[in-house]
């Protein structure tokens, strides 16, 4: 099975912590030249220093804030002009704040739509021509299992993730003829800071405690544990590889079996 990413350029968004960082580390270990995108430059420098390097790999970073889509576009366009085409794009952005959908403000939806769908679209447009020319394109969107099954107390996230899922399926249909695949990885409960925050918030709102909330969540997962970020990264890395050339337009849950639908 060909998992070699030597001489492939990958952009990984939200790559200084959690799943995004795990993806960046995995792709670098597979030989890719990795470009990190996040908004904290110090964290970017630290993560870049942790990436595997066989001596010929060229890693880099772009300091950008997804709340400023136009600025993101300018920075990525400039990077591609300097560094050449991108073969792999991993769209990954921290989820919107938790809460019931009925309490969500209009600006919550607009902000989440910009951060997730609009920025994904901008990055895809920026990378697409290079993928066509090189004959190798992999676009992987790290979303959520809420694409398949709405999750309680994540109203804005459920709404926006579904929009991204449909955007990605449409993009897969349009770009497939160029040898560019577009797939979604749907993490379940993953041991990251975001999960800790969700647990803490739920404990406060239900007048419970963190351990009780955690136990309730684990009860819903057939494997009986939360995912490690590296396990989600492994799925992303496979979809980015030559071995996944005929996989296109799918939603791949990495959730320990929690999602009830097929």
XYZ file of C-alpha atoms in Angstrom:
262
model
C 0.000 0.000 0.000
C 1.444 3.344 -1.076
C 1.362 5.855 1.782
C 4.411 7.813 0.658
C 3.930 11.592 0.595
C 7.467 12.518 -0.400
C 7.570 15.735 -2.472
C 3.913 16.444 -1.686
C 3.035 19.853 -0.208
C 0.309 19.828 2.445
C -1.500 22.734 4.062
C -2.993 21.888 7.458
C -5.327 24.376 9.120
C -5.756 24.782 12.856
C -2.507 22.895 13.221
C -1.007 24.032 16.530
C -3.188 21.915 18.802
C -5.545 18.959 18.950
C -6.484 17.082 15.801
C -4.911 19.638 13.457
C -1.523 19.328 15.112
C -1.750 15.532 15.102
C -2.508 15.620 11.362
C 0.475 17.872 10.672
C 2.788 15.561 12.614
C 1.467 12.488 10.773
C 1.773 13.991 7.293
C 5.315 15.142 8.018
C 6.191 11.638 9.231
C 4.914 10.308 5.886
C 7.301 12.590 4.004
C 5.145 15.603 3.140
C 6.311 19.194 3.174
C 3.871 20.666 5.677
C 2.617 24.237 5.866
C 0.838 25.044 9.104
C -1.944 27.614 9.378
C -3.066 29.073 12.706
C -3.311 32.486 14.358
C -0.718 32.139 17.148
C 2.752 32.637 15.675
C 4.607 31.392 18.741
C 2.594 28.162 18.691
C 3.223 27.850 14.947
C 6.974 28.109 15.470
C 6.834 25.498 18.222
C 4.774 23.047 16.157
C 6.994 23.529 13.114
C 10.006 22.576 15.245
C 8.270 19.304 16.189
C 7.613 18.137 12.618
C 9.650 15.193 11.323
C 12.265 16.133 8.762
C 14.305 13.704 6.672
C 16.724 16.459 5.703
C 15.014 17.399 2.467
C 11.569 18.364 3.754
C 10.644 22.039 3.731
C 8.126 22.932 6.423
C 6.627 26.390 6.851
C 3.725 28.249 8.398
C 1.196 30.981 7.659
C -0.043 33.082 10.560
C -3.683 33.857 9.743
C -7.011 34.312 11.486
C -10.049 32.621 9.942
C -12.257 35.438 11.193
C -10.664 37.523 8.413
C -11.346 35.507 5.220
C -10.058 38.132 2.785
C -6.759 38.453 4.648
C -6.467 34.661 4.700
C -6.939 34.594 0.927
C -4.204 37.173 0.395
C -1.720 35.329 2.609
C -2.369 31.915 1.031
C -2.206 33.312 -2.509
C 1.139 34.938 -1.682
C 2.435 31.690 -0.193
C 1.495 29.655 -3.281
C 3.109 32.220 -5.572
C 6.348 31.887 -3.583
C 6.366 28.169 -2.853
C 4.494 26.515 -5.702
C 1.464 24.257 -5.855
C -0.210 22.478 -2.958
C -1.178 18.795 -3.272
C -3.010 18.250 0.015
C -5.373 20.596 1.848
C -6.675 19.731 5.305
C -9.485 22.070 6.323
C -9.769 22.055 10.097
C -11.181 24.782 12.318
C -12.225 24.806 15.965
C -15.956 24.386 16.421
C -18.430 27.125 17.345
C -19.343 27.612 21.026
C -21.713 25.041 22.481
C -25.306 25.841 23.366
C -28.945 25.250 22.368
C -29.754 26.461 18.877
C -32.732 28.493 20.116
C -30.347 30.710 22.089
C -27.958 31.295 19.179
C -27.590 34.827 17.848
C -27.596 35.634 14.150
C -23.952 36.673 14.339
C -23.055 33.240 15.774
C -24.200 31.599 12.540
C -22.520 34.211 10.344
C -19.217 33.876 12.203
C -19.290 30.070 12.050
C -20.246 30.129 8.359
C -17.266 32.380 7.592
C -14.815 30.391 9.722
C -15.804 27.032 8.311
C -17.443 27.117 4.909
C -16.153 30.402 3.467
C -12.549 29.838 4.557
C -12.667 26.230 3.321
C -13.889 27.525 -0.022
C -11.207 30.221 -0.242
C -8.459 27.695 0.486
C -9.841 25.183 -2.007
C -9.991 27.812 -4.741
C -6.411 28.848 -3.961
C -5.068 25.277 -4.134
C -7.204 23.829 -6.936
C -5.209 24.960 -9.991
C -1.958 23.600 -8.600
C -3.631 20.282 -7.831
C -4.902 20.087 -11.410
C -1.487 20.864 -12.864
C 0.356 18.386 -10.654
C -2.181 15.623 -11.215
C -2.517 15.036 -7.478
C -5.147 16.597 -5.252
C -6.500 15.625 -1.859
C -8.911 17.854 0.074
C -9.878 16.536 3.495
C -12.319 18.378 5.729
C -12.245 17.595 9.437
C -15.861 18.166 10.456
C -17.967 16.258 13.015
C -20.266 13.263 13.302
C -23.082 15.823 13.515
C -23.051 15.667 9.697
C -24.801 12.312 10.158
C -26.525 12.771 13.513
C -27.233 16.068 15.298
C -25.500 16.324 18.662
C -27.219 17.792 21.738
C -26.272 21.313 22.844
C -24.228 21.992 19.691
C -26.869 23.862 17.698
C -24.702 26.203 15.637
C -22.083 23.525 15.057
C -24.684 21.006 13.835
C -26.033 23.548 11.357
C -22.713 24.701 9.936
C -21.109 21.247 9.806
C -24.010 20.002 7.687
C -23.499 22.916 5.303
C -19.806 22.076 4.986
C -20.666 18.421 4.371
C -22.929 19.307 1.455
C -20.409 21.809 0.093
C -17.755 19.084 0.169
C -19.946 16.516 -1.612
C -20.707 19.029 -4.352
C -17.019 19.867 -4.660
C -16.144 16.150 -4.879
C -18.551 15.752 -7.791
C -17.102 18.745 -9.634
C -13.379 18.151 -9.040
C -13.241 14.372 -9.414
C -12.635 14.576 -13.164
C -9.343 16.354 -12.442
C -8.091 13.596 -10.143
C -8.850 15.689 -7.072
C -10.655 13.883 -4.252
C -12.685 15.616 -1.561
C -13.569 13.718 1.603
C -14.753 14.446 5.126
C -13.416 12.937 8.332
C -15.975 13.031 11.138
C -14.327 12.818 14.566
C -16.382 11.705 17.505
C -15.489 12.644 21.062
C -11.726 13.194 20.932
C -9.439 13.884 23.885
C -8.709 17.544 23.130
C -9.130 20.844 24.947
C -12.443 21.400 23.143
C -13.842 18.174 24.594
C -12.740 19.225 28.085
C -14.546 22.536 27.622
C -17.717 20.801 26.408
C -17.666 18.495 29.442
C -17.136 21.396 31.851
C -19.940 23.457 30.307
C -22.380 20.564 30.386
C -21.527 19.828 34.014
C -22.247 23.448 34.955
C -25.534 23.596 33.059
C -26.838 20.304 34.448
C -25.623 20.930 38.000
C -23.484 17.818 37.696
C -19.725 17.202 37.743
C -17.119 16.483 35.091
C -16.728 12.803 35.967
C -20.464 12.150 35.727
C -20.703 13.890 32.355
C -17.670 12.001 31.072
C -19.148 8.680 32.225
C -22.417 9.474 30.431
C -20.565 10.305 27.207
C -18.428 7.177 27.355
C -21.552 5.062 27.810
C -22.645 6.143 24.305
C -19.409 4.921 22.692
C -19.214 1.163 21.968
C -15.418 1.197 22.329
C -15.824 2.749 25.779
C -13.200 5.477 25.422
C -12.521 8.804 23.768
C -10.408 8.947 20.615
C -6.836 10.145 20.637
C -6.116 12.961 18.203
C -3.535 10.722 16.518
C -6.254 8.186 15.655
C -8.252 10.819 13.787
C -5.029 11.994 12.135
C -4.368 8.471 10.852
C -7.665 8.523 8.939
C -6.871 11.941 7.465
C -3.386 10.806 6.471
C -4.709 7.734 4.672
C -7.172 9.836 2.667
C -4.280 12.149 1.756
C -2.174 9.271 0.431
C -1.858 7.704 -3.041
C -3.545 4.591 -1.626
C -6.836 6.500 -1.299
C -6.970 7.634 -4.935
C -10.388 6.065 -5.602
C -12.099 7.275 -2.429
C -14.093 10.421 -3.134
C -17.051 12.247 -1.631
C -17.371 10.221 1.569
C -18.082 11.009 5.218
C -15.789 8.845 7.361
C -16.774 8.692 11.047
C -13.898 8.143 13.462
C -16.029 7.860 16.572
C -15.623 4.431 18.127
C -19.042 3.416 16.792
C -21.043 6.147 18.560
C -22.999 7.348 15.511
C -26.251 5.394 15.351
C -26.783 5.673 11.588
C -25.069 3.507 8.990
